[in-house]
Coordinates of C-alpha atoms in Angstrom, one line a residue:
X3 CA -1.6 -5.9 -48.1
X4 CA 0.0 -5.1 -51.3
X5 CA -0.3 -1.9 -53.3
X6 CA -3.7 -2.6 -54.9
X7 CA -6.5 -0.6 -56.4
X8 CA -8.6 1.7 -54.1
X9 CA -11.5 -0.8 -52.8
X10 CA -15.5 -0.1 -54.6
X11 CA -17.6 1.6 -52.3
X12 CA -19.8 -1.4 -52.6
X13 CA -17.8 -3.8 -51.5
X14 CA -16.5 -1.5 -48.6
X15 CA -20.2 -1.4 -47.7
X16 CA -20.2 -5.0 -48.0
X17 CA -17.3 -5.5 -45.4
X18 CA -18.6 -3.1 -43.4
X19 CA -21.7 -4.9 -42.6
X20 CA -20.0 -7.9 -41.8
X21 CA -17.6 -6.6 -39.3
X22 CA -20.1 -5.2 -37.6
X23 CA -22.5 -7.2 -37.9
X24 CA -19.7 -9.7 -35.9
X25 CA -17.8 -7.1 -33.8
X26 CA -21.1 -5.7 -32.2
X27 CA -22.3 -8.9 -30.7
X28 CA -18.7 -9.8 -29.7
X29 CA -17.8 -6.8 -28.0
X30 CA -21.3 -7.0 -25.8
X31 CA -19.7 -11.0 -25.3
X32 CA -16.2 -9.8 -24.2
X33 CA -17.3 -7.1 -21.3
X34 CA -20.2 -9.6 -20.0
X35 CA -17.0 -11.7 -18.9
X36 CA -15.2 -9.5 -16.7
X37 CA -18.9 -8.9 -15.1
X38 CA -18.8 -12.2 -13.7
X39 CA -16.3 -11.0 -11.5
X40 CA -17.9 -7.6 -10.8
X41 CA -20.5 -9.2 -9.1
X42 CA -18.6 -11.9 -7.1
X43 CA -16.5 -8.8 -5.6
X44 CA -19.7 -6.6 -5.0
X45 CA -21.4 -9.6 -3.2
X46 CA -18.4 -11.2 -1.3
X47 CA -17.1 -7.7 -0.2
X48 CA -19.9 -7.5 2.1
X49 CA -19.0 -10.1 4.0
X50 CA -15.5 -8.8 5.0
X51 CA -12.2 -7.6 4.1
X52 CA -10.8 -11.4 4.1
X53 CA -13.2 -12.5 2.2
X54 CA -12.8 -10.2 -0.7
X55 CA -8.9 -10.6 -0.3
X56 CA -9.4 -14.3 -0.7
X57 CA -11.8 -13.9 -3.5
X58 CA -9.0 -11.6 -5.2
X59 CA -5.6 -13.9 -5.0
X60 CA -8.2 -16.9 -5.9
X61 CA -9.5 -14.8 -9.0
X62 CA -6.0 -14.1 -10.0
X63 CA -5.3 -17.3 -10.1
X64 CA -8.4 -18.8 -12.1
X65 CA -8.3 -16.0 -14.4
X66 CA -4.9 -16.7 -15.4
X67 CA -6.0 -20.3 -16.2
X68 CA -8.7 -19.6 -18.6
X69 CA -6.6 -17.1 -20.2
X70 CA -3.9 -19.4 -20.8
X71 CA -6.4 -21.6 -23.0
X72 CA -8.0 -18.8 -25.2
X73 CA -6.0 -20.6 -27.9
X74 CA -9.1 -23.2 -27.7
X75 CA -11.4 -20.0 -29.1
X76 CA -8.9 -18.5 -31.3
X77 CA -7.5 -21.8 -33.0
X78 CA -11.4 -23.2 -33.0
X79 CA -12.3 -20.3 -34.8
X80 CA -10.2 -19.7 -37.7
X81 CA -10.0 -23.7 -38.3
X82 CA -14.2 -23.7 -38.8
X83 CA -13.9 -20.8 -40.7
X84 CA -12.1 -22.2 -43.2
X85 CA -14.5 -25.2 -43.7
X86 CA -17.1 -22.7 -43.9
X87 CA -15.8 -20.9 -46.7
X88 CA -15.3 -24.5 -48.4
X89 CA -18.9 -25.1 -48.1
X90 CA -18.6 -28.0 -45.7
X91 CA -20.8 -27.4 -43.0
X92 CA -20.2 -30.8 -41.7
X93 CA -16.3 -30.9 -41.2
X94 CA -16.6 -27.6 -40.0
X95 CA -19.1 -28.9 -37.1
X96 CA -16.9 -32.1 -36.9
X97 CA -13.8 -29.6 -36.2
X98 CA -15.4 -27.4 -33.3
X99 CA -16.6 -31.1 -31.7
X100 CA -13.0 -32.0 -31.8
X101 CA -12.1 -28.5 -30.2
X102 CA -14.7 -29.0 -27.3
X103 CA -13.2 -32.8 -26.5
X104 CA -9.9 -31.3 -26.6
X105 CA -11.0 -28.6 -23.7
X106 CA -13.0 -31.1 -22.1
X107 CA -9.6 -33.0 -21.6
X108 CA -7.5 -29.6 -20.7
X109 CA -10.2 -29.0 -18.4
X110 CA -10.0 -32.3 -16.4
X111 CA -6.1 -32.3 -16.0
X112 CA -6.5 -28.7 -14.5
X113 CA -8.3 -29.8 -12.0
X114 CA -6.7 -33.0 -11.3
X115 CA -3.6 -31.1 -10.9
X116 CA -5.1 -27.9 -8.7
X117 CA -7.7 -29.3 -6.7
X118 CA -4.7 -30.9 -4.6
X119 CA -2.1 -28.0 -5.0
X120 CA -4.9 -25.1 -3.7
X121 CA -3.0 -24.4 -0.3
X122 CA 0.7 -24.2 -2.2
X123 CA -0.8 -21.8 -5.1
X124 CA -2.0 -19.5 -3.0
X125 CA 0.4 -19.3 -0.7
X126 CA 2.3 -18.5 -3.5
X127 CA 0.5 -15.3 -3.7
X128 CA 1.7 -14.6 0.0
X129 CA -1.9 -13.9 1.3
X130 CA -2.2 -13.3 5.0
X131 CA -3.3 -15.9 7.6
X132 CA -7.1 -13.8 7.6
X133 CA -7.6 -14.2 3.6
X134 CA -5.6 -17.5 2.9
X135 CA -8.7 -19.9 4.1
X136 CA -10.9 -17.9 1.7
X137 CA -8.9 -18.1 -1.2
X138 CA -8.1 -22.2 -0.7
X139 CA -12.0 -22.2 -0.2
X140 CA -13.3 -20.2 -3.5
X141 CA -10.1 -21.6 -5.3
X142 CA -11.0 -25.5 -4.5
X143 CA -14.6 -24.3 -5.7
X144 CA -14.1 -22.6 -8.6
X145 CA -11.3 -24.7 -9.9
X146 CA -14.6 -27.5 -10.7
X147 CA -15.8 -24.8 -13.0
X148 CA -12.6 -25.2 -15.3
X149 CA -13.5 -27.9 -18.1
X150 CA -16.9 -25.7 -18.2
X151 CA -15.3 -23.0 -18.9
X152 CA -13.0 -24.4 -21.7
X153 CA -15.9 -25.6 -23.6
X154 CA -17.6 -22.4 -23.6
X155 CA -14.0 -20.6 -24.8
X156 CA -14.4 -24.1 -27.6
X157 CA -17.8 -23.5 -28.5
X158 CA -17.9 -20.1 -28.7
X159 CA -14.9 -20.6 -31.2
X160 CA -16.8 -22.6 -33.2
X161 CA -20.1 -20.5 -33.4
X162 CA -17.7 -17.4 -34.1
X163 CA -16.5 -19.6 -37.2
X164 CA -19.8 -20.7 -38.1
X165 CA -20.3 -16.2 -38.4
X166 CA -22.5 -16.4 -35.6
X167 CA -21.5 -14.0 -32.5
X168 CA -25.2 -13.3 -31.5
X169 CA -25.3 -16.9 -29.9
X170 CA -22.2 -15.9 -27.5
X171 CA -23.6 -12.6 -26.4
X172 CA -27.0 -14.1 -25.8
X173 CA -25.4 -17.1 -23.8
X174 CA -23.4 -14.4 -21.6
X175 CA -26.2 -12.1 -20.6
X176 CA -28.2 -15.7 -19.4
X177 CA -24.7 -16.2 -17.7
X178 CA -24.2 -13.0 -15.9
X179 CA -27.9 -13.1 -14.9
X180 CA -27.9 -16.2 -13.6
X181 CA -24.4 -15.8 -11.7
X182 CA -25.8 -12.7 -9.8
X183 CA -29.1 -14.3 -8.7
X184 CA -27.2 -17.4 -7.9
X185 CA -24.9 -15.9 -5.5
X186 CA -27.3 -13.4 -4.0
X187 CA -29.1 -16.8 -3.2
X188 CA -26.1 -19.4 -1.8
X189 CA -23.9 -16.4 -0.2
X190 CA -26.7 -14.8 1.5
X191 CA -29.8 -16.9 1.3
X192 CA -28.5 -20.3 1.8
X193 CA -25.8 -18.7 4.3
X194 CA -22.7 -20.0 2.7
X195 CA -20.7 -17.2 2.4
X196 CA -17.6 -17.2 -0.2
X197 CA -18.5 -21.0 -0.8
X198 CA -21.7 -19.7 -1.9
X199 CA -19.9 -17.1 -4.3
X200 CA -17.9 -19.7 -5.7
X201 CA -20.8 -22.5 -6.3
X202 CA -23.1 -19.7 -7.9
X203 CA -20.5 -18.9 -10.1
X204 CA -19.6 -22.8 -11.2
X205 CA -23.4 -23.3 -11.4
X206 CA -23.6 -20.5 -13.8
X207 CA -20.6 -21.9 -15.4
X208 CA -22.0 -25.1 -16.2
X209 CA -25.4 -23.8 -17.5
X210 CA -23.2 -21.7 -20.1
X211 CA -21.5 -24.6 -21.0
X212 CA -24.7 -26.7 -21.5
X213 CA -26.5 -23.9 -24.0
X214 CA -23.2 -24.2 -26.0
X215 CA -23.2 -27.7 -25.9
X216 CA -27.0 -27.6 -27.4
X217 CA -26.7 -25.5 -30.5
X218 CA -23.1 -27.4 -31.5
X219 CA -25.3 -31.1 -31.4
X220 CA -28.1 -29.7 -33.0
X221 CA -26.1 -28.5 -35.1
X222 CA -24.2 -32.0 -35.5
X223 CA -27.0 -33.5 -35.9
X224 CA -28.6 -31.5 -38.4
X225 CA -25.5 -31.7 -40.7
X226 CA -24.7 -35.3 -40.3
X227 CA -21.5 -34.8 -38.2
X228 CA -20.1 -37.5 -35.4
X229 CA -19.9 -36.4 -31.5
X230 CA -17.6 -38.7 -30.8
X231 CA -14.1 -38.2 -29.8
X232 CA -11.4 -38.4 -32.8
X233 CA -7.8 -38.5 -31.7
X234 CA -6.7 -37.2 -34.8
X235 CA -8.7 -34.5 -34.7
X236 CA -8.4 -33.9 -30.9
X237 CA -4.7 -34.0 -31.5
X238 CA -4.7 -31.6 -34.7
X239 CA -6.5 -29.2 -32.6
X240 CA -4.1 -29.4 -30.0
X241 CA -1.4 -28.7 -32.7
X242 CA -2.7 -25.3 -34.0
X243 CA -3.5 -24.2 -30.5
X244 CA 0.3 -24.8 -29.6
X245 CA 1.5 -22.0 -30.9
X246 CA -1.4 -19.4 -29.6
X247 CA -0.3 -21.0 -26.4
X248 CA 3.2 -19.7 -26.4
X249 CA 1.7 -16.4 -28.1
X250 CA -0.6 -15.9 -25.1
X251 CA 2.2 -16.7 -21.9
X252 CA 4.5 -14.1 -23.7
X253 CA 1.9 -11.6 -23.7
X254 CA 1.0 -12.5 -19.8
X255 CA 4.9 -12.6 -19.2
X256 CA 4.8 -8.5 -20.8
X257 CA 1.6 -7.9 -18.0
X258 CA 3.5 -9.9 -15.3
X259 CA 6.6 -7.7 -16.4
X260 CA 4.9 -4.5 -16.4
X261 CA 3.3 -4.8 -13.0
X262 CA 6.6 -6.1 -11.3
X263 CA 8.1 -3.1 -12.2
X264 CA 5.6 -0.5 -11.2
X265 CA 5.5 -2.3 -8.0
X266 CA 9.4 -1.3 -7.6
X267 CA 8.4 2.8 -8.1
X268 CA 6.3 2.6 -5.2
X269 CA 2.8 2.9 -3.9
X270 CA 1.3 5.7 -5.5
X271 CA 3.1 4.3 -8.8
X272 CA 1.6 1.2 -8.5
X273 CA -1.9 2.5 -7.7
X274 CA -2.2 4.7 -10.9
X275 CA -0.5 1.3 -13.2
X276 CA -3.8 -0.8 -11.9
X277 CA -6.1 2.1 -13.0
X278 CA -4.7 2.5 -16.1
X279 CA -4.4 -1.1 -17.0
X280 CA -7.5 -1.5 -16.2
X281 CA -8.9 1.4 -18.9
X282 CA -5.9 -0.6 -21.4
X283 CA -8.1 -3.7 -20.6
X284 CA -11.7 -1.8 -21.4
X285 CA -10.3 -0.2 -24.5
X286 CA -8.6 -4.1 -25.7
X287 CA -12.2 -5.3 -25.5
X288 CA -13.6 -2.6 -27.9
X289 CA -10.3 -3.2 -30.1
X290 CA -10.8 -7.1 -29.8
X291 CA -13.9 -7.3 -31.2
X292 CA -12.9 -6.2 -34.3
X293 CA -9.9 -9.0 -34.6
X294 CA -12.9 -11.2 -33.4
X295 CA -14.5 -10.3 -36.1
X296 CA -11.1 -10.8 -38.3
X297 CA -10.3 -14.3 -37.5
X298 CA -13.8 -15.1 -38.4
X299 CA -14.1 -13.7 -41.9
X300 CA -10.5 -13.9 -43.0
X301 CA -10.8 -17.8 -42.7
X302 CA -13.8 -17.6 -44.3
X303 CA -12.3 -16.0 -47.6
X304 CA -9.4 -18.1 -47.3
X305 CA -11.4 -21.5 -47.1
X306 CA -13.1 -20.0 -49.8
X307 CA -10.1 -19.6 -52.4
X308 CA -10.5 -16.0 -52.4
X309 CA -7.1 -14.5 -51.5
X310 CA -8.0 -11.2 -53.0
X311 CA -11.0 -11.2 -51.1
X312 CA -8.9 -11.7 -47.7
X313 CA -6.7 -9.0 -48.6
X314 CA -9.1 -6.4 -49.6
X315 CA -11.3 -7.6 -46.2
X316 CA -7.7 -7.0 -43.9
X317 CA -7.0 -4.0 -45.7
X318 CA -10.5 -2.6 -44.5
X319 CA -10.0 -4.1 -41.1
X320 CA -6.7 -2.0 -40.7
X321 CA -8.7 0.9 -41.5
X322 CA -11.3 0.3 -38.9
X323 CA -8.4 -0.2 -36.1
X324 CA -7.0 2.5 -36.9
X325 CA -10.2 4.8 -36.9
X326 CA -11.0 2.7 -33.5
X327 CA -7.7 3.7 -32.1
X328 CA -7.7 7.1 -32.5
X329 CA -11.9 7.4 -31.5
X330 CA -10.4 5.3 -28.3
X331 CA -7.8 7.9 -27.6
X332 CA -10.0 10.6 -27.5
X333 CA -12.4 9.0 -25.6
X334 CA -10.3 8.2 -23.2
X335 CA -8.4 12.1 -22.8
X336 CA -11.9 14.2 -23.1
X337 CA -13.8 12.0 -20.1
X338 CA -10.1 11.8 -17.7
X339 CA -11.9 14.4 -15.7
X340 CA -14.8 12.4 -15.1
X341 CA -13.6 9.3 -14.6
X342 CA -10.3 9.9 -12.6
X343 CA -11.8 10.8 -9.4
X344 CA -13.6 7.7 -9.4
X345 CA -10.7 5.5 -9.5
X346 CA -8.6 7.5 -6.6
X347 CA -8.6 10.9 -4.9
X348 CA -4.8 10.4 -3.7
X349 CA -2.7 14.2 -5.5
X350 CA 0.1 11.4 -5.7
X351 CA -2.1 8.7 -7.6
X352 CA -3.5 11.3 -9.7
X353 CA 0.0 13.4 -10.7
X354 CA 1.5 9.9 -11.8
X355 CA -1.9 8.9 -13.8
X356 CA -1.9 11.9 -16.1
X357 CA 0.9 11.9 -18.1
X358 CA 0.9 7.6 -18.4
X359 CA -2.1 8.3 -19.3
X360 CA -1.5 10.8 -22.4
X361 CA 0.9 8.0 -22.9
X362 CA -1.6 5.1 -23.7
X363 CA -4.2 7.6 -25.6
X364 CA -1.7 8.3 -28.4
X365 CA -1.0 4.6 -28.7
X366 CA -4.2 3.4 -29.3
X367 CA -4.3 3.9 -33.0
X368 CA -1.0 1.6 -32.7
X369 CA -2.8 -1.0 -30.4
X370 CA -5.9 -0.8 -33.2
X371 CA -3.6 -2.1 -36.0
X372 CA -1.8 -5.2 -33.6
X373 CA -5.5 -6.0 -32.6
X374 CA -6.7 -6.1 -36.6
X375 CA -3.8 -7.8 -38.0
X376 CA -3.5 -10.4 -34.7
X377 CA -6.9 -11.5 -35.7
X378 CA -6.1 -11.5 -39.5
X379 CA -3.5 -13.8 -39.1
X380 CA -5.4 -16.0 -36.7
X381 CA -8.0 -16.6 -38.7
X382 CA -5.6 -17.2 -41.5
X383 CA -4.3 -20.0 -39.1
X384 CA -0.6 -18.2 -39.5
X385 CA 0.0 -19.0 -35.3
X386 CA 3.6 -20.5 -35.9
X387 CA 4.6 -16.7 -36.4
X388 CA 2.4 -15.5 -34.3
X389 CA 4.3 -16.8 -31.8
X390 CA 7.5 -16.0 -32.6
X391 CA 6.5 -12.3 -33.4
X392 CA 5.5 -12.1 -29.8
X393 CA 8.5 -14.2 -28.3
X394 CA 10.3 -11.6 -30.2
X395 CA 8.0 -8.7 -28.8
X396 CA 9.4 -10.1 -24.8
X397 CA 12.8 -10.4 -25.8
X398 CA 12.7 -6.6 -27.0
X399 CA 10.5 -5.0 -24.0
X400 CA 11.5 -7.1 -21.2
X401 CA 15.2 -5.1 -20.4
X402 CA 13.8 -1.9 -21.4
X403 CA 11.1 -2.4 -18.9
X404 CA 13.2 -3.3 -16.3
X405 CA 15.5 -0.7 -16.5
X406 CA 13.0 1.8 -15.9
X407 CA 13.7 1.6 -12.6
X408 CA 17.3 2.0 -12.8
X409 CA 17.6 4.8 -14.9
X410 CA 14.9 6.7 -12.7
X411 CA 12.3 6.4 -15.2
X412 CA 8.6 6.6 -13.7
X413 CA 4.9 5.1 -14.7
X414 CA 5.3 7.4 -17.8
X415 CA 8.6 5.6 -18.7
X416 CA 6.9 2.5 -18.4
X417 CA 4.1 3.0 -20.4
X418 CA 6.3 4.7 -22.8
X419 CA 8.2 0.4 -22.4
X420 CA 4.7 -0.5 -23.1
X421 CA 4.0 1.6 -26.0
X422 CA 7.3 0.4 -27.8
X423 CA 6.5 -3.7 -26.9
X424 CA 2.9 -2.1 -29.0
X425 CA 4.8 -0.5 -31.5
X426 CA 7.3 -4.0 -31.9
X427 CA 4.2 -6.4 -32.5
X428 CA 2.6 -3.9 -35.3
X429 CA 6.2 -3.5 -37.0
X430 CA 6.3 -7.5 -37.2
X431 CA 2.6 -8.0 -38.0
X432 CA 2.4 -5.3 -40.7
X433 CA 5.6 -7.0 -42.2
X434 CA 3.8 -10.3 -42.3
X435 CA 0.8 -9.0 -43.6
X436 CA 2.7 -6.7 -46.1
X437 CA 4.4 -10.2 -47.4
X438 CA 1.1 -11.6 -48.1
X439 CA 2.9 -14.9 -46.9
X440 CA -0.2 -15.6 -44.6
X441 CA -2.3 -16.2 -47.8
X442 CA -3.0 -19.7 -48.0
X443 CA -6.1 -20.8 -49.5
X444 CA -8.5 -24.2 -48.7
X445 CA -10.6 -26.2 -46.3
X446 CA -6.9 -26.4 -44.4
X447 CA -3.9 -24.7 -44.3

């Protein structure tokens, strides 16, 4: 990121192509996920207000589980990456196998430890005597699906770092299909009912985790690398995920923040907050594909010994979230007529959406850089600062946000919290990226 000479049009072409020839595939990956969901909720909510209720606090829950160990895609990535870019197909293979033990082993303790602590988590959510049974039921379920689920975040880390998104997208459509038929079948069918939902989805689960598990040992196979368990490669793996770890809870503490204090503005504030984060969410996936696509090729160049090559690659990938921001803010102003009334037809709801909403438009060329350079500097490996950038990020938003309240500040004040914790994590990433102290070349960093 330092001054340099304008890029050749070729070689803009050049990173062009691979961006999106990797963001395209990833972006249709990312939405397919939240799908999964779509359908359980279309299909349970049939059978009852409980039931959805249940399936709800119980998705909450699982959702923040898997999200907590995205470090096992992120870390996966950017460590095969770099072997790529050395030319060694097989260590690269050897370090996604020691990515997927490492999940298979996260995986197992989740469910040791949930399985028996079901009731207590979600009463934890306060749910009412009529949804509580449901959740413990879909919970205790679903919960089995965990270790599949941290394989597939593994693997698809280590296809992403072996430049291959295609793979991911294909395995997700097979998975959302599946799901649906599955709990069409078991919920209705078979007459289970939200057990049904929840098998379906594990079944589905499990299957996704399998197609993974086929192309990394052919792969293995093909270049010569051992399945078995290392425990100093499980335990390296464990020790550049660390620090995406505490990166990811500070960004769920900022989304746990953000909703407790809409919560205290009242109803109508809170309705129009779960709209628009909902559209922040839709617009993240568009804007993570492209830092998808960053971790990727950055570690590539890196593990190839090409630092100018990295640089002129994340100077191009700042361009393209910042193009991506302001297309997404646009987007999402011109087509607020349409899709407003979909979401609510409460005056109240819809006078507190507007202006939060004008809010979040005009920060999404902001949210396009911290997307870009979060992925740069993952797939340089740089996750040490990456956590303390963000630790630093919560430290600054945290009061702000909470005195929104206080000082009589509305949704609009708290978006305008939310735009500033944005505005914080591009300030520190640009200065990291500016120092070119990220730049560290090799199979490792």
């Amino acid at each position: 990121m330092h001054q340099a000479p304008a890029i050749p049009k070729a070689v803009r072409r050049q990173h062009d192509r691979e961006i999106v020839s990797l963001a395209v595939p990833a972006f249709g990956a990312l939405v397919a996920e939240p799908l999964f969901l779509m359908v359980d909720s279309a299909i349970v909510g049939h059978l009852g207000t409980p039931q959805l209720a249940g399936l709800a606090i119980a998705s909450a829950l699982l959702s923040t589980a898997v999200s907590v160990f995205v470090f096992l895609a992120y870390a996966t990535t950017a460590a095969v990456a770099r072997r790529v870019g050395a030319g060694d197909l097989k260590a690269a293979i050897r370090q996604g196998i020691d990515g997927i033990w490492l999940a298979l082993l996260l995986g197992a303790a989740v469910v040791a430890l949930t399985l028996p602590a079901a009731p207590w988590l979600v009463s934890l959510f306060g749910a009412s005597d009529t949804a509580a049974p449901y959740a413990v039921t879909y919970l205790r379920i679903s919960i089995l699906g965990i270790p599949a689920m941290l394989v597939v975040l593994a693997a698809t880390g280590v296809l992403r770092g072996l430049q291959d998104t295609r793979t991911p997208l294909y395995v997700a459509i097979a998975g959302f299909t599946a799901n649906g038929a599955l709990n069409v079948g078991l919920v209705y069918g078979a007459g289970l009912g939200i057990a049904g939902s929840a098998w379906g989805t594990v079944i589905a689960q499990f299957g996704m985790a399998a197609a993974y598990l086929v192309v990394v040992v052919r792969g293995a196979r093909r270049h010569g690398a051992s399945l078995r368990p290392d425990a100093a490669g499980i335990r390296a793996s464990a020790q550049a995920g660390a620090p995406l770890l505490v990166r990811t809870l500070s960004l769920r503490a900022v989304l746990m923040i953000a909703t407790a204090v809409a919560a205290r503005l009242g109803d109508a504030d809170v309705a129009a907050h779960q709209i628009i984060l909902s559209l922040w969410s839709l617009m993240a996936f568009a804007l993570d594909a492209i830092a998808i696509a960053g971790q990727a090729i950055i570690g590539r160049y890196l593990g190839a010994d090409d630092a100018d090559g990295a640089r002129q690659v994340c100077r191009r990938m700042v361009q393209w979230g910042v193009v991506s921001g302001v297309a997404l803010g646009v987007l999402l102003v011109l087509t607020r007529p349409l899709f407003i009334p979909l979401f609510t037809g409460d005056q109240a709801v819809q006078d507190a959406l507007l202006p939060a909403l004008l809010v979040v438009a005009l920060s999404q060329p902001v949210s396009g850089v911290v997307f870009v350079l979060d992925g740069v500097l993952m797939g340089a490996g740089d996750g040490p600062y990456l956590a303390w950038a963000m630790l630093l990020t919560l430290a600054v938003f945290a009061p702000v946000a909470l005195l929104v309240p206080a000082a009589g500040g509305g949704l609009t004040a708290l978006w305008g919290a939310m735009t500033l914790m944005m505005t914080v994590r591009m300030a520190t990433l640009w200065f990291r990226a500016r120092s070119g102290r990220w730049i560290v070349t090799g199979a490792t960093r």
